Coordinates of C-alpha atoms in Angstrom, one line a residue:
R1 CA 0.0 0.0 0.0
S2 CA 2.9 2.4 0.8
L3 CA 4.1 2.0 -2.8
M4 CA 0.8 3.0 -4.3
P5 CA 0.1 6.6 -5.3
R6 CA -2.5 8.5 -3.3
T7 CA -5.8 8.0 -5.1
L8 CA -9.1 10.0 -4.9
D9 CA -12.4 8.2 -4.7
S10 CA -13.0 9.1 -8.3
Q11 CA -9.7 7.6 -9.5
I12 CA -8.4 4.1 -10.2
T13 CA -4.9 2.9 -9.4
V14 CA -3.6 0.2 -11.7
E15 CA -0.5 -1.9 -10.9
K16 CA 0.8 -4.8 -13.0
T17 CA 3.2 -7.6 -12.3
P18 CA 3.0 -10.7 -14.6
S19 CA 4.1 -13.1 -11.8
Y20 CA 1.2 -12.3 -9.4
F21 CA -1.1 -14.8 -11.0
V22 CA 1.3 -17.7 -10.4
T23 CA 2.6 -16.7 -7.0
K24 CA 1.0 -18.7 -4.3
E25 CA 1.2 -15.9 -1.6
A26 CA -0.2 -13.2 -3.9
P27 CA -4.0 -13.8 -3.5
R28 CA -3.8 -13.6 0.3
R29 CA -1.5 -10.6 0.4
I30 CA -3.7 -8.6 -2.1
F31 CA -6.8 -9.6 -0.2
N32 CA -5.3 -8.4 3.1
M33 CA -4.4 -5.1 1.4
S34 CA -7.8 -4.6 -0.2
R35 CA -10.5 -7.2 -0.6
D36 CA -12.3 -5.0 -3.1
T37 CA -9.4 -5.1 -5.6
K38 CA -10.5 -5.9 -9.2
L39 CA -8.1 -8.3 -10.9
I40 CA -7.3 -8.4 -14.6
V41 CA -5.5 -11.4 -16.1
V42 CA -4.3 -11.6 -19.7
V43 CA -4.3 -15.2 -20.9
R44 CA -3.3 -16.8 -24.2
N45 CA -3.0 -20.3 -25.7
P46 CA -0.7 -22.0 -23.1
V47 CA 1.3 -23.8 -25.9
T48 CA 2.0 -20.6 -27.7
R49 CA 2.8 -18.9 -24.4
A50 CA 5.3 -21.6 -23.5
I51 CA 7.1 -21.3 -26.9
S52 CA 7.1 -17.5 -26.5
D53 CA 8.5 -17.8 -23.0
Y54 CA 11.3 -20.1 -24.3
T55 CA 12.1 -17.8 -27.2
Q56 CA 12.5 -14.9 -24.8
T57 CA 14.8 -16.9 -22.5
L58 CA 16.8 -18.2 -25.5
S59 CA 17.5 -14.6 -26.6
K60 CA 19.2 -13.9 -23.3
K61 CA 20.8 -17.4 -22.7
P62 CA 21.6 -19.0 -26.1
D63 CA 23.2 -22.1 -24.4
I64 CA 20.0 -23.4 -22.7
P65 CA 18.7 -26.9 -23.6
T66 CA 16.2 -27.4 -26.5
F67 CA 12.5 -26.6 -25.9
E68 CA 11.8 -30.3 -26.3
G69 CA 14.4 -31.2 -23.7
L70 CA 13.0 -28.8 -21.2
T71 CA 9.4 -29.7 -21.9
F72 CA 9.5 -33.5 -21.2
R73 CA 10.7 -35.5 -18.2
N74 CA 10.2 -38.5 -20.6
R75 CA 9.3 -37.7 -24.2
S76 CA 8.4 -41.3 -25.2
L77 CA 6.0 -41.6 -22.3
G78 CA 4.7 -38.1 -23.0
L79 CA 5.6 -37.0 -19.4
V80 CA 5.6 -33.2 -19.3
D81 CA 7.8 -31.5 -16.8
T82 CA 5.4 -29.3 -14.9
S83 CA 8.2 -27.9 -12.7
W84 CA 9.5 -25.9 -15.7
N85 CA 8.1 -22.4 -15.4
A86 CA 7.2 -22.0 -19.1
I87 CA 4.9 -25.0 -18.8
R88 CA 3.6 -24.4 -15.3
I89 CA 2.4 -20.9 -16.0
G90 CA 0.0 -22.1 -18.7
M91 CA -1.9 -24.4 -16.3
Y92 CA -4.4 -21.6 -15.6
A93 CA -7.0 -23.7 -13.9
V94 CA -4.5 -24.7 -11.2
H95 CA -3.4 -21.1 -10.4
L96 CA -7.0 -19.8 -10.5
E97 CA -8.0 -22.1 -7.6
S98 CA -5.7 -20.1 -5.3
W99 CA -7.3 -16.8 -6.3
L100 CA -10.9 -18.2 -5.9
Q101 CA -10.1 -19.0 -2.2
Y102 CA -10.0 -15.2 -1.6
F103 CA -11.8 -13.4 -4.5
P104 CA -15.2 -14.1 -6.2
L105 CA -15.1 -14.7 -9.9
S106 CA -17.0 -11.4 -10.4
Q107 CA -13.9 -9.5 -9.3
I108 CA -11.6 -11.2 -11.9
H109 CA -11.6 -10.3 -15.6
F110 CA -9.8 -12.5 -18.1
V111 CA -8.5 -10.8 -21.3
S112 CA -7.9 -13.0 -24.4
G113 CA -4.3 -12.5 -25.5
E114 CA -5.3 -13.5 -29.0
K115 CA -8.2 -11.0 -29.2
L116 CA -6.0 -8.3 -27.8
I117 CA -4.1 -8.6 -31.1
T118 CA -7.0 -9.1 -33.5
D119 CA -9.5 -6.8 -31.7
P120 CA -7.7 -4.6 -29.2
A121 CA -10.5 -2.0 -28.9
G122 CA -13.0 -4.7 -28.3
E123 CA -11.0 -6.3 -25.5
M124 CA -10.2 -2.9 -24.0
G125 CA -13.9 -2.0 -24.1
K126 CA -14.6 -5.1 -21.9
V127 CA -11.9 -4.1 -19.5
Q128 CA -13.3 -0.6 -19.2
D129 CA -16.8 -2.1 -18.6
F130 CA -15.4 -4.4 -15.9
L131 CA -13.8 -1.4 -14.2
G132 CA -17.1 0.5 -14.3
I133 CA -15.6 3.4 -16.3
K134 CA -16.6 5.2 -19.5
R135 CA -15.3 3.6 -22.7
V136 CA -12.6 6.2 -23.5
I137 CA -10.2 3.9 -25.4
T138 CA -11.7 2.9 -28.7
D139 CA -10.5 1.7 -32.1
K140 CA -9.3 5.3 -32.9
H141 CA -6.4 4.7 -30.4
F142 CA -4.9 1.7 -32.2
Y143 CA -3.2 1.0 -35.5
F144 CA -1.7 -2.3 -36.7
N145 CA 2.1 -2.4 -36.9
K146 CA 3.1 -4.7 -39.8
T147 CA 6.7 -5.0 -38.6
K148 CA 5.7 -6.1 -35.1
G149 CA 2.7 -8.1 -36.2
F150 CA 0.4 -6.6 -33.5
P151 CA -1.5 -3.4 -32.7
C152 CA 0.3 -0.3 -31.3
L153 CA -1.3 2.5 -29.3
K154 CA -1.8 6.1 -30.3
K155 CA -1.4 8.0 -27.1
S156 CA -4.4 10.2 -28.1
E157 CA -6.1 11.0 -31.4
S158 CA -4.2 14.3 -31.7
S159 CA -0.7 13.5 -30.2
G160 CA 2.3 12.6 -32.2
L161 CA 4.4 9.5 -31.7
P162 CA 2.5 6.2 -31.2
R163 CA 3.7 3.7 -28.5
C164 CA 4.6 0.2 -29.3
L165 CA 5.8 -2.5 -27.0
G166 CA 9.6 -3.0 -26.7
K167 CA 12.0 -5.1 -28.8
S168 CA 11.4 -8.2 -26.7
K169 CA 7.8 -8.3 -28.0
G170 CA 6.7 -9.5 -31.4
R171 CA 9.9 -11.5 -32.1
T172 CA 9.6 -14.6 -34.3
H173 CA 9.1 -17.8 -32.3
V174 CA 11.5 -20.7 -32.4
Q175 CA 10.4 -23.5 -34.8
I176 CA 9.1 -26.5 -32.7
D177 CA 8.6 -30.1 -33.9
P178 CA 4.8 -30.4 -34.7
E179 CA 4.7 -33.6 -32.7
V180 CA 5.9 -31.8 -29.6
I181 CA 3.2 -29.2 -30.1
E182 CA 0.6 -31.9 -30.4
Q183 CA 1.7 -33.6 -27.2
L184 CA 1.6 -30.3 -25.4
R185 CA -1.9 -29.6 -26.7
D186 CA -3.0 -33.0 -25.3
F187 CA -1.3 -32.2 -22.0
Y188 CA -3.0 -28.8 -21.6
R189 CA -6.5 -29.8 -22.9
P190 CA -8.0 -31.0 -19.5
Y191 CA -6.6 -27.8 -17.8
N192 CA -8.0 -25.6 -20.6
I193 CA -11.4 -27.3 -20.4
K194 CA -11.5 -26.9 -16.6
F195 CA -10.4 -23.2 -17.0
Y196 CA -13.2 -22.5 -19.6
E197 CA -15.8 -24.2 -17.3
T198 CA -14.7 -22.3 -14.2
V199 CA -14.6 -18.8 -15.8
G200 CA -17.6 -19.4 -18.1
Q201 CA -15.6 -18.4 -21.2
D202 CA -14.3 -20.5 -24.1
F203 CA -11.0 -19.1 -25.4
R204 CA -10.9 -21.6 -28.3
W205 CA -7.3 -22.7 -27.8
E206 CA -7.9 -26.1 -29.6

C-alpha cells in the first residue's frame, strides 16, 4: 500500500506484475491489502505462451537446452515437466484455484491475449466495462504495426508518436517439432477445459 500513489475516490490505481497470477502468496496478500481489488488477467494459448517464454529466454541465454528437452521428463511416455516455469504458468485452472479462495469470480476479468491482437479495442472495451468506467479507449487509439505483427497504441487522437511494446515483444518464435506441439496440446487440454468451465468463457485454444 505504501508503494501505491495517493488516489481519490474518483480515480483508479492500476498496478501490474506478470508473476502475481502464479505466485502462491499473492492472493492472500492482495486480499489483506484490499479485498475490493479488481483483478485483470491476460491469458493466451498455453502452448504458444510456453514457446514465446522459451524464445525470450533463449535470446538472453543462447546455451540453454532445447525446448523439447525442457518440456519433457520422458518424451516417449509423454511425461511433461510441470516444474519448468514456461509449462507451469499455462496451467491456468490450477493457479485460479488459489485466487478463488479469496476473491469471487465477479472480481476477476480475463482478457484474451489472441483477441488483444485481433481486436484490441473490443478487449479494452470489456476491460473498461469491468472497471465501471466510461469507454474512453476505442479503435481510434490503435493501429496495426506490420513489422511487429500486432497493434500499437496512439497516445491520443491528436498526439504525435505512437507507443509500441519493446524489442522483446513480437519476435519470431523458435520452430518447434509439430509432434511436440501436439503432445503439449494434449497435456493442456484438460486444464483448458476446466479453466473454460470455471470462468464461463471459451478461449478456443484447440
